[in-house]
Coordinates of C-alpha atoms in Angstrom, one line a residue:
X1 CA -136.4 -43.1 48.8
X2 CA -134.7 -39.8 49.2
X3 CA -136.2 -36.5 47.0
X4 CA -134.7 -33.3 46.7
X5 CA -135.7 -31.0 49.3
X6 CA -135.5 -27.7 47.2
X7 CA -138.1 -25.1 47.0
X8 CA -140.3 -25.0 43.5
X9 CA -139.4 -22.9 41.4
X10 CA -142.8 -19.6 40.6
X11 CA -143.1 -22.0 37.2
X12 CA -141.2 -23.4 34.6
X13 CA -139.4 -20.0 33.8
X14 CA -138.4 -19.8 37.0
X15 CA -135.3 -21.3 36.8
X16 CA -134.1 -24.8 37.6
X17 CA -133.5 -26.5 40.9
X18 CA -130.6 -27.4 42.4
X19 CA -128.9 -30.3 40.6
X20 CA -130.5 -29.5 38.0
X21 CA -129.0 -29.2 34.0
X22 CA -128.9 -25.1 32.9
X23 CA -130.2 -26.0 29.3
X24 CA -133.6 -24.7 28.7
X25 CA -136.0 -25.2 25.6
X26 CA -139.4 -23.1 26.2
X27 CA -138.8 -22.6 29.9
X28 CA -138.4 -25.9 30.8
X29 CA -134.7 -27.0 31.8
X30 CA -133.6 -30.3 31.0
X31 CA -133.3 -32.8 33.4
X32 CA -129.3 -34.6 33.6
X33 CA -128.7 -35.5 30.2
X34 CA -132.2 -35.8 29.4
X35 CA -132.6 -39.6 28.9
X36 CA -132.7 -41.3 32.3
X37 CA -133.3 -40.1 36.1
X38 CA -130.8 -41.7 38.8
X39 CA -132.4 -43.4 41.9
X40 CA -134.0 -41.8 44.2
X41 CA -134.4 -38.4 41.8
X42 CA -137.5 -37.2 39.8
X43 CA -137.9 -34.5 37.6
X44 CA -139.4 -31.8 38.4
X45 CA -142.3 -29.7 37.2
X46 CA -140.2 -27.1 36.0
X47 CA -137.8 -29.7 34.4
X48 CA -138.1 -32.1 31.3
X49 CA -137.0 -35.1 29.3
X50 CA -136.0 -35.3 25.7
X51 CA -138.7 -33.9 23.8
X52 CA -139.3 -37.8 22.6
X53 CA -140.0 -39.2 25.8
X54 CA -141.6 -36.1 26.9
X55 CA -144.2 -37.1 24.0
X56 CA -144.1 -40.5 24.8
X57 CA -144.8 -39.9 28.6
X58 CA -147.8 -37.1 27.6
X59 CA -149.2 -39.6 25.6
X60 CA -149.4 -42.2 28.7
X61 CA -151.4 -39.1 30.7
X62 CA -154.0 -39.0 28.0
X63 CA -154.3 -43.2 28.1
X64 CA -154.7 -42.3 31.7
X65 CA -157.3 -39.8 31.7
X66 CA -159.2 -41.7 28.7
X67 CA -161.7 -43.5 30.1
X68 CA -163.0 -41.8 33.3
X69 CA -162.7 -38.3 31.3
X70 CA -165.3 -40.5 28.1
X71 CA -167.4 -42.5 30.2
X72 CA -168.8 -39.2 31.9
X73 CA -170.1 -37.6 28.7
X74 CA -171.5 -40.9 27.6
X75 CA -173.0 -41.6 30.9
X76 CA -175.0 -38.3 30.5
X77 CA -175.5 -37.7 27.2
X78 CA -173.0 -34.7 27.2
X79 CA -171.2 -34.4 23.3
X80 CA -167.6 -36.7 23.7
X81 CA -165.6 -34.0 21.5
X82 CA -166.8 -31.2 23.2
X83 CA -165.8 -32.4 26.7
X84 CA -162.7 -33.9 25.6
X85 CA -162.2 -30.4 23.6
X86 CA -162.5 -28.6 27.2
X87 CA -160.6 -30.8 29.0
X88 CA -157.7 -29.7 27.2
X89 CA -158.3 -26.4 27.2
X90 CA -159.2 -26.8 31.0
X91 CA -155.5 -28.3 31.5
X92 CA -154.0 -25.6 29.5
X93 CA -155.8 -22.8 31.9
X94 CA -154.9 -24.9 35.0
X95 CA -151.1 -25.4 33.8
X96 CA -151.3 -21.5 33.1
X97 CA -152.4 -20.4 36.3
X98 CA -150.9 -22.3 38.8
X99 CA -147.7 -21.0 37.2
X100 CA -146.3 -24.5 36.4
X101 CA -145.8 -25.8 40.1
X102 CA -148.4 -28.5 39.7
X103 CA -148.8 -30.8 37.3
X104 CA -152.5 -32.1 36.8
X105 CA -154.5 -33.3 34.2
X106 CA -158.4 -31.7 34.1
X107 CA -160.7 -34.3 33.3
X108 CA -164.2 -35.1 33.6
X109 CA -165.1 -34.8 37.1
X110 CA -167.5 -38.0 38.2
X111 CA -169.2 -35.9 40.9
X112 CA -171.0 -34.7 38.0
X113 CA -172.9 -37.8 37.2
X114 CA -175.2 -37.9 39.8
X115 CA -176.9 -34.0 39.2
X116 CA -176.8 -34.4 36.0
X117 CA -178.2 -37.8 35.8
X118 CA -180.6 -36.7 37.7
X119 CA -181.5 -33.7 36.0
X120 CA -181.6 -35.1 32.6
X121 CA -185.7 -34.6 32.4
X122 CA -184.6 -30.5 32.8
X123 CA -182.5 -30.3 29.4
X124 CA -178.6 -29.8 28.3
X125 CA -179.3 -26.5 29.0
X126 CA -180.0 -26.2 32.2
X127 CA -177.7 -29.0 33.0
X128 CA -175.0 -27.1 31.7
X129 CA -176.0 -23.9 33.9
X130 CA -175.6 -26.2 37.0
X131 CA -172.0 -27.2 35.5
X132 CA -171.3 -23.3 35.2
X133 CA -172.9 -22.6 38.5
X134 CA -170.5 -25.1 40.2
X135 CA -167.5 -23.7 38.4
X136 CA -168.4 -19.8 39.7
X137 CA -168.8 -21.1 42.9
X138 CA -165.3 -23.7 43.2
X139 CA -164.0 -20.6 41.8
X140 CA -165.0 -18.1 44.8
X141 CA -163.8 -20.8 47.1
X142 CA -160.1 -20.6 45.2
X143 CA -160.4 -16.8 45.8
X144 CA -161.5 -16.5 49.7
X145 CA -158.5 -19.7 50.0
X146 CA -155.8 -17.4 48.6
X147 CA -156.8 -14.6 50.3
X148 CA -157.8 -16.2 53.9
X149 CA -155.0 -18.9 53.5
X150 CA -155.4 -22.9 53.0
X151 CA -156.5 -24.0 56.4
X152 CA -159.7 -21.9 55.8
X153 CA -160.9 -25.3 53.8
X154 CA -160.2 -28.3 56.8
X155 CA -162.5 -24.8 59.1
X156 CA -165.4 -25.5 57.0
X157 CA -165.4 -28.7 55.7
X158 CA -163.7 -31.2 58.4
X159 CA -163.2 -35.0 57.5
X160 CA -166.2 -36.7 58.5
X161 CA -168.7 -33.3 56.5
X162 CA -166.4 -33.9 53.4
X163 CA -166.5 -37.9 53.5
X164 CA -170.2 -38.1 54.1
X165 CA -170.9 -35.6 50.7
X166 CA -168.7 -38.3 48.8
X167 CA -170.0 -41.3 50.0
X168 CA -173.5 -40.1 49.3
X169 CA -172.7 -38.8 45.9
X170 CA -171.6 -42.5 44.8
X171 CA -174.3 -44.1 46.4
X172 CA -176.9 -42.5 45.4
X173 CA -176.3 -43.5 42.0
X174 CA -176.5 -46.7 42.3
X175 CA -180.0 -48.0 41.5
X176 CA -178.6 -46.0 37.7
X177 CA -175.7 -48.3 37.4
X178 CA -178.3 -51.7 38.7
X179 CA -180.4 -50.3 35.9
X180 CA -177.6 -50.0 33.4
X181 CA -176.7 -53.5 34.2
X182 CA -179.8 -55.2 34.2
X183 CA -180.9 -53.8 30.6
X184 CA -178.0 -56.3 29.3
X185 CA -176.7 -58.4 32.4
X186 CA -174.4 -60.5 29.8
X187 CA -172.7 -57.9 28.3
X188 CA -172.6 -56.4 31.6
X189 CA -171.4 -58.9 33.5
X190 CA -168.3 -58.9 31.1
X191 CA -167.7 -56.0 31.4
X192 CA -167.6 -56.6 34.9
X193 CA -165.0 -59.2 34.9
X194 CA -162.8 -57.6 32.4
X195 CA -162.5 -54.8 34.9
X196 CA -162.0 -56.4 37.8
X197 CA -159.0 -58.8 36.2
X198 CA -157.1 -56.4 34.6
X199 CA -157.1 -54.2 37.6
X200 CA -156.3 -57.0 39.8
X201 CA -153.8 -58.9 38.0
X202 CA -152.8 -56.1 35.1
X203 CA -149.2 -55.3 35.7
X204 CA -147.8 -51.5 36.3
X205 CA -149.9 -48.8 34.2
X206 CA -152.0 -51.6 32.7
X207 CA -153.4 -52.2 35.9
X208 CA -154.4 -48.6 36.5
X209 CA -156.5 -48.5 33.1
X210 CA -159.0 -51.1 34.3
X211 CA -161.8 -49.1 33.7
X212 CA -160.9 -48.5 30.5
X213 CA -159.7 -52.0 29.2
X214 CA -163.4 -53.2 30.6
X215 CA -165.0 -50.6 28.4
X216 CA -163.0 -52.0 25.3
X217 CA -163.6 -55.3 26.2
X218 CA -167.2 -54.6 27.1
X219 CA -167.5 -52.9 23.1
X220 CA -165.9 -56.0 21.6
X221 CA -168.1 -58.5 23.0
X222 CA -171.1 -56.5 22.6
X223 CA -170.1 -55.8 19.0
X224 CA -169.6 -59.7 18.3
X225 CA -173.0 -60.6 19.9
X226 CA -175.3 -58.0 18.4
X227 CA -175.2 -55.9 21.8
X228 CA -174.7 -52.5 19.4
X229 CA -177.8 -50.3 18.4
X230 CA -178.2 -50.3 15.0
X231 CA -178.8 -46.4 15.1
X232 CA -175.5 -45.8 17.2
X233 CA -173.4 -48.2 14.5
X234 CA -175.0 -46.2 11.2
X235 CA -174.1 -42.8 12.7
X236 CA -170.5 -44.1 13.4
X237 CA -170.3 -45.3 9.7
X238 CA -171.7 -42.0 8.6
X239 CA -169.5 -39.5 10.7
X240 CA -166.9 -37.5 9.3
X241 CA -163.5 -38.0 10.3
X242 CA -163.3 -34.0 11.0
X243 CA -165.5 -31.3 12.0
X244 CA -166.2 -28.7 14.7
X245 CA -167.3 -29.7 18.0
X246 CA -170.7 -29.3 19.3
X247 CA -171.2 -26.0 20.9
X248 CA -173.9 -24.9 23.2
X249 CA -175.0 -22.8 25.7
X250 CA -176.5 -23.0 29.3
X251 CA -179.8 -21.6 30.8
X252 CA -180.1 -21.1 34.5
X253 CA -182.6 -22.8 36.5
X254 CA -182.8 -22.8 40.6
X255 CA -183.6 -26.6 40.8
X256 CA -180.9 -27.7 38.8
X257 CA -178.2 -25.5 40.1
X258 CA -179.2 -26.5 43.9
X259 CA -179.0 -30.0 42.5
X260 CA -175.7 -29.4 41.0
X261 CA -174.0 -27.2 43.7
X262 CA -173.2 -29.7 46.3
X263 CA -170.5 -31.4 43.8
X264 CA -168.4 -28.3 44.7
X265 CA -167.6 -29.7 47.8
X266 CA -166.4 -33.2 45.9
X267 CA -164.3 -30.5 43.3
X268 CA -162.7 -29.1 46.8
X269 CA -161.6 -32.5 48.2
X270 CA -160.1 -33.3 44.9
X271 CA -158.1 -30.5 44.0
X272 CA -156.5 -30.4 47.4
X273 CA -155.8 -33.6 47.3
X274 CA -154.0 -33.5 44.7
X275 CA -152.2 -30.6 45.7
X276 CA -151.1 -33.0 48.7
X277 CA -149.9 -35.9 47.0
X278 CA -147.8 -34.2 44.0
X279 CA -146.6 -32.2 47.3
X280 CA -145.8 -35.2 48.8
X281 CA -144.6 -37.2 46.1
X282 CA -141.9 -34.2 44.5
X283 CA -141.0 -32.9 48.7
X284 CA -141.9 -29.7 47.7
X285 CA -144.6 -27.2 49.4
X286 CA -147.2 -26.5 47.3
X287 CA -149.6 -25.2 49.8
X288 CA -149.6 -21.8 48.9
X289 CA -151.0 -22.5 45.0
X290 CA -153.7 -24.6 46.2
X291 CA -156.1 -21.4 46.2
X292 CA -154.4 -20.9 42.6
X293 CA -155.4 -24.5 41.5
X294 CA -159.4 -24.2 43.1
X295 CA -159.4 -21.0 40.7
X296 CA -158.0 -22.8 37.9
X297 CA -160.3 -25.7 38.1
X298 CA -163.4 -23.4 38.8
X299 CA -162.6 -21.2 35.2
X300 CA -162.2 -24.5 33.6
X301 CA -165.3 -25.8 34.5
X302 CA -167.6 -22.7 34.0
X303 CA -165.7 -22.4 30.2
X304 CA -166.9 -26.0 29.7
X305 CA -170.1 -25.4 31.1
X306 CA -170.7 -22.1 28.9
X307 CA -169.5 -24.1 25.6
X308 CA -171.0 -27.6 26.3
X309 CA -168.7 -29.7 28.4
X310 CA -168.8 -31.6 31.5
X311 CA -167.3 -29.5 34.4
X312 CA -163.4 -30.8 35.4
X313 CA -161.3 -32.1 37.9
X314 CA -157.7 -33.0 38.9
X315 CA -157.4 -36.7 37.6
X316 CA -156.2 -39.2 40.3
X317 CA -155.1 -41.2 37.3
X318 CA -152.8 -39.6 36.4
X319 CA -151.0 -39.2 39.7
X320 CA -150.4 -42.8 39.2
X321 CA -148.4 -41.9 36.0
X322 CA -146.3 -39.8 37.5
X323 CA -145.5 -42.2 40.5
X324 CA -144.9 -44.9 38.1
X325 CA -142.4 -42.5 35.6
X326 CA -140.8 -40.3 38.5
X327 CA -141.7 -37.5 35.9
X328 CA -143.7 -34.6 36.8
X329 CA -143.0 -32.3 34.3
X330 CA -145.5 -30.1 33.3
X331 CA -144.4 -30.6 29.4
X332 CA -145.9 -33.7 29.3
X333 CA -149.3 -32.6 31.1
X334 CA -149.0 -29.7 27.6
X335 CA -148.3 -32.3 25.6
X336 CA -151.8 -34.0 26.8
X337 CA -153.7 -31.3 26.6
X338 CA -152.8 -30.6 22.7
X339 CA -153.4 -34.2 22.2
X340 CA -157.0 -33.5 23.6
X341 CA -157.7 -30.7 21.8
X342 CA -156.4 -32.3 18.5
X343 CA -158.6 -35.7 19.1
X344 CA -161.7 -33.5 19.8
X345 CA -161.8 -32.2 15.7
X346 CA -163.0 -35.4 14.8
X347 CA -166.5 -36.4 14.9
X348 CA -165.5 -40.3 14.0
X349 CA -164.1 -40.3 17.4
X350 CA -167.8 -39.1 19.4
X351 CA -169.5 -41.4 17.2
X352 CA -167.3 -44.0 18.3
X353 CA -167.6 -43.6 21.8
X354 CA -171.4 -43.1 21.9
X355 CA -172.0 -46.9 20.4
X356 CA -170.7 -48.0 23.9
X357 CA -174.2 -50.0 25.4
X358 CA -175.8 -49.4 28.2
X359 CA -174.9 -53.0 29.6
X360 CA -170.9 -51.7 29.4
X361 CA -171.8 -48.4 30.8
X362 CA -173.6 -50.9 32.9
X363 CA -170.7 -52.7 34.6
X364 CA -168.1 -49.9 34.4
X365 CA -170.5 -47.6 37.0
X366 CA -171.3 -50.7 39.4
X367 CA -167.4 -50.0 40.3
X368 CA -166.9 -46.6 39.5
X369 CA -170.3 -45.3 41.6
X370 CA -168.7 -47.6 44.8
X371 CA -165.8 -46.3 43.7
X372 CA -167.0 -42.7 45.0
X373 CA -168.7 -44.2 48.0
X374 CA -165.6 -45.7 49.2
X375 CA -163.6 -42.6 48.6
X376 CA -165.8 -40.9 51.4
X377 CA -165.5 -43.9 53.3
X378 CA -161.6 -43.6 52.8
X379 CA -161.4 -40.2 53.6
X380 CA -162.8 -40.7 57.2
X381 CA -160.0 -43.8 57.8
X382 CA -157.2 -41.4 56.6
X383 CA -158.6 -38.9 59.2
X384 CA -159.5 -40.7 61.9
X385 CA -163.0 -39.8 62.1
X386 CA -164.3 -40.6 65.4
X387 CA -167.7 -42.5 65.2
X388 CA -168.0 -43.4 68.7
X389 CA -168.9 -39.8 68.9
X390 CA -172.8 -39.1 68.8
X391 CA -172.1 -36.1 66.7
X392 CA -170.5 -37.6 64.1
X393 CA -172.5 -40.7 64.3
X394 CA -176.2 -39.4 63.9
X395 CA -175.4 -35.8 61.6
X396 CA -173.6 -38.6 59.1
X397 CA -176.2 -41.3 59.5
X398 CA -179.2 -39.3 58.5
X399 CA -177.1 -37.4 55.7
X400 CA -176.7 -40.8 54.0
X401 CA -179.9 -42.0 54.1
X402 CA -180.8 -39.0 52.7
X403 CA -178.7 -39.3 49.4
X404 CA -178.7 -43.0 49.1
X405 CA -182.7 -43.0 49.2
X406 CA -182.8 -40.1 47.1
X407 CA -185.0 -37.8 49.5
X408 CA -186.7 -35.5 47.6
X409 CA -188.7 -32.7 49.0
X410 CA -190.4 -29.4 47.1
X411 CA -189.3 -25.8 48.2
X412 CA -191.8 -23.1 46.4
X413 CA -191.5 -24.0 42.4
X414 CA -187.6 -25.9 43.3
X415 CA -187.3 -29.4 43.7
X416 CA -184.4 -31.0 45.9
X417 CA -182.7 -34.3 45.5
X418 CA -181.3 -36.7 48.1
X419 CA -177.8 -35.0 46.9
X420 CA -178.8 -31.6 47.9
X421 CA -180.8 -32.6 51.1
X422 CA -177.8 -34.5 52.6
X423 CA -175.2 -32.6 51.2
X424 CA -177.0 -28.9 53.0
X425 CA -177.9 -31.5 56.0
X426 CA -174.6 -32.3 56.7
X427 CA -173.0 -28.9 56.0
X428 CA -175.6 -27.1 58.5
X429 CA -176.3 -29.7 61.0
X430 CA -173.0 -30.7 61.6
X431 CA -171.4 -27.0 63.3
X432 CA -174.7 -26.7 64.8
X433 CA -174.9 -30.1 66.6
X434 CA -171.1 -29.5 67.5
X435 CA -171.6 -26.0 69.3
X436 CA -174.3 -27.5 70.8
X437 CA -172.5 -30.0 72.1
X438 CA -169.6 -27.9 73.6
X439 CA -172.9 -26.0 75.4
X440 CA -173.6 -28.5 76.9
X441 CA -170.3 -30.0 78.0
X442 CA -169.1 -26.7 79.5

């Protein structure tokens, strides 16, 4: 499949590509006539549909970035409108400051789950200063990329450092999810199934909304054989269609933000990522905004984390969105993030989502925690990652151990999780074991 090889354009008022239709409505120029794309062409960032199916394809990105972005802020506890709510002002930021060259829904970012799982005995409070603490720091890292250049990132954080810290983030959440599951193994179980059929046999974009279609078919059966808590039901009944959403503040304390911090590496290997395959998928360079889009995400996740919302992320989901629709105009990602914003007025909607059970949540984070797991796994395939090498081998081996047994050790009055321990493992003891080695092969 061929794609136009033409440079981006600074951002949707920066005039259309080559090819391209002259009309413009709000900076965006309108693809051909608007209504279908040939073979082999997409449209652009800085291009657009009719404002009909522009609407139409937005509202497929916020089916898309539904259930992952949900499920975190009902796996921890965090208020539903008031993540949704900073999701979509997260994406409006992120659209803003990356001048329109990458399209990218911010969602909940699962890397979250684990510190704040784990930190739940601490209070929303301090959770939420971990959340802002990761968001400063993604932040600085956007800054130091645009000013010492892209590469700086594969420097620090090569393959097999950045694969272990996701692998052990996924799997050291899994006796939660076993736990989850066991408290209703039925509902669970369906759950289960529901997910694993519809993404295995679902066709196109149904396929890619297995999580979510397990969730709703998880609620259903749970809601037809008494699965619901009474309490969650009654509050549901009870909650008013609109209102504000729940605002609150963070405090700041050392264990939790140690906890928390490691997630920024997760945060890193997203966001590039997804710099790389939009890059990929639309032949355009976009190496030079990935600094722009660390910075984005890092403001969007301190904001949530200073109002009450789970920190963000680029949303692989929604990649698949745009590879199914050829369409990667940022209008549609605006489009999505007003639909957020509007959905996140209405208390109905939280109370809805917090009935889901614990036996759904259950069978929905028995994939999605191996889900992460894999990912690191995945990310040392892609690379190559040479395990033969006793390096790699034994800095990586103790590193998971270390997360997936949860070792926790006391420094002073701060406490330290198996994240943290093999995430600051991995990242010291991996340079220093490699100089050492080059000592001693010279």
């Amino acid at each position: 499949m061929t794609r136009r090889e033409t440079d981006a354009p600074d951002g949707p008022v920066g005039g259309a590509p080559e090819g391209a239709a002259t009309t413009k409505s709000f900076g965006w120029s309108l693809h051909g006539d608007g209504r279908r794309i040939a073979d082999g062409d997409v449209v652009a960032p800085a291009e657009r549909l009719t404002w009909p199916r522009t609407v139409g394809i937005g509202m497929q990105h916020v089916i898309a970035m539904f259930g992952a972005t949900l499920l975190v802020p009902t796996i921890t506890g965090f208020p539903v409108t008031t993540t949704l709510l900073f999701s979509g002002i997260g994406t409006a930021l992120f659209l803003l400051l990356t001048r329109g060259r990458i399209p990218s829904y911010l969602g909940s970012s699962f890397a979250f789950i684990a510190p704040l799982t784990a930190s739940q005995g601490s209070g929303p409070a301090a959770q939420l200063g971990g959340v802002v603490a990761a968001g400063a720091l993604l932040l600085l890292v956007g800054v130091a990329v645009k000013l010492a250049g892209s590469r700086v990132i594969d420097a620090i954080m090569p393959p097999v450092v950045t694969g272990a810290v996701v692998a052990l983030i996924g799997l050291n959440l899994a006796p939660t999810a076993v736990g989850s599951f066991e408290s209703q193994p039925l509902v669970a179980g369906v759950t289960l199934l529901a997910i694993l059929l519809v993404t295995v046999l679902g066709p196109g974009l149904l396929g890619r909304l297995g999580i979510l279609m397990g969730v709703v078919v998880g609620w259903i059966f749970a809601a037809t054989s008494g699965g619901l808590a009474d309490e969650r039901v009654t509050a549901l009944r009870d909650a008013a269609w609109f209102g504000m959403p729940e605002l609150r503040g963070p405090t700041f304390e050392w264990s939790v933000i140690a906890l928390t911090l490691p997630v920024v590496i997760v945060l890193v290997a997203e966001n590039v990522g997804h710099v790389k395959a939009v890059s990929a998928m639309t032949g355009r360079s976009l190496d030079d905004v990935a600094g722009d889009a660390l910075v984005a995400d890092g403001l969007a996740t301190t904001l949530a984390g200073f109002g009450g919302g789970s920190g963000t992320t680029t949303y692989a989901e929604n990649i698949g969105v745009m590879a199914a629709t050829r369409v990667y105009s940022t209008a549609a990602y605006w489009v999505a993030a007003a639909t957020a914003v509007v959905l996140a007025f209405s208390p109905k909607f939280g109370a809805l989502v917090f009935t889901v059970p614990s036996g759904v949540i259950g069978g929905a984070t028995l994939v999605l925690y191996g889900l992460i797991g894999v990912l690191g796994v995945r990310i040392w395939m892609e690379a190559k990652v040479d395990f033969t090498d006793p390096v790699n081998l034994t800095v990586v081996a103790a590193a998971l151990v270390a997360g997936i047994g949860d070792l926790t050790l006391t420094m002073g009055s701060v406490e330290l999780g198996g994240i943290a321990w093999g995430s600051i493992g991995i990242l010291v003891a991996y340079p220093v074991m490699r100089s050492l080695a080059k000592i001693r092969r010279s």
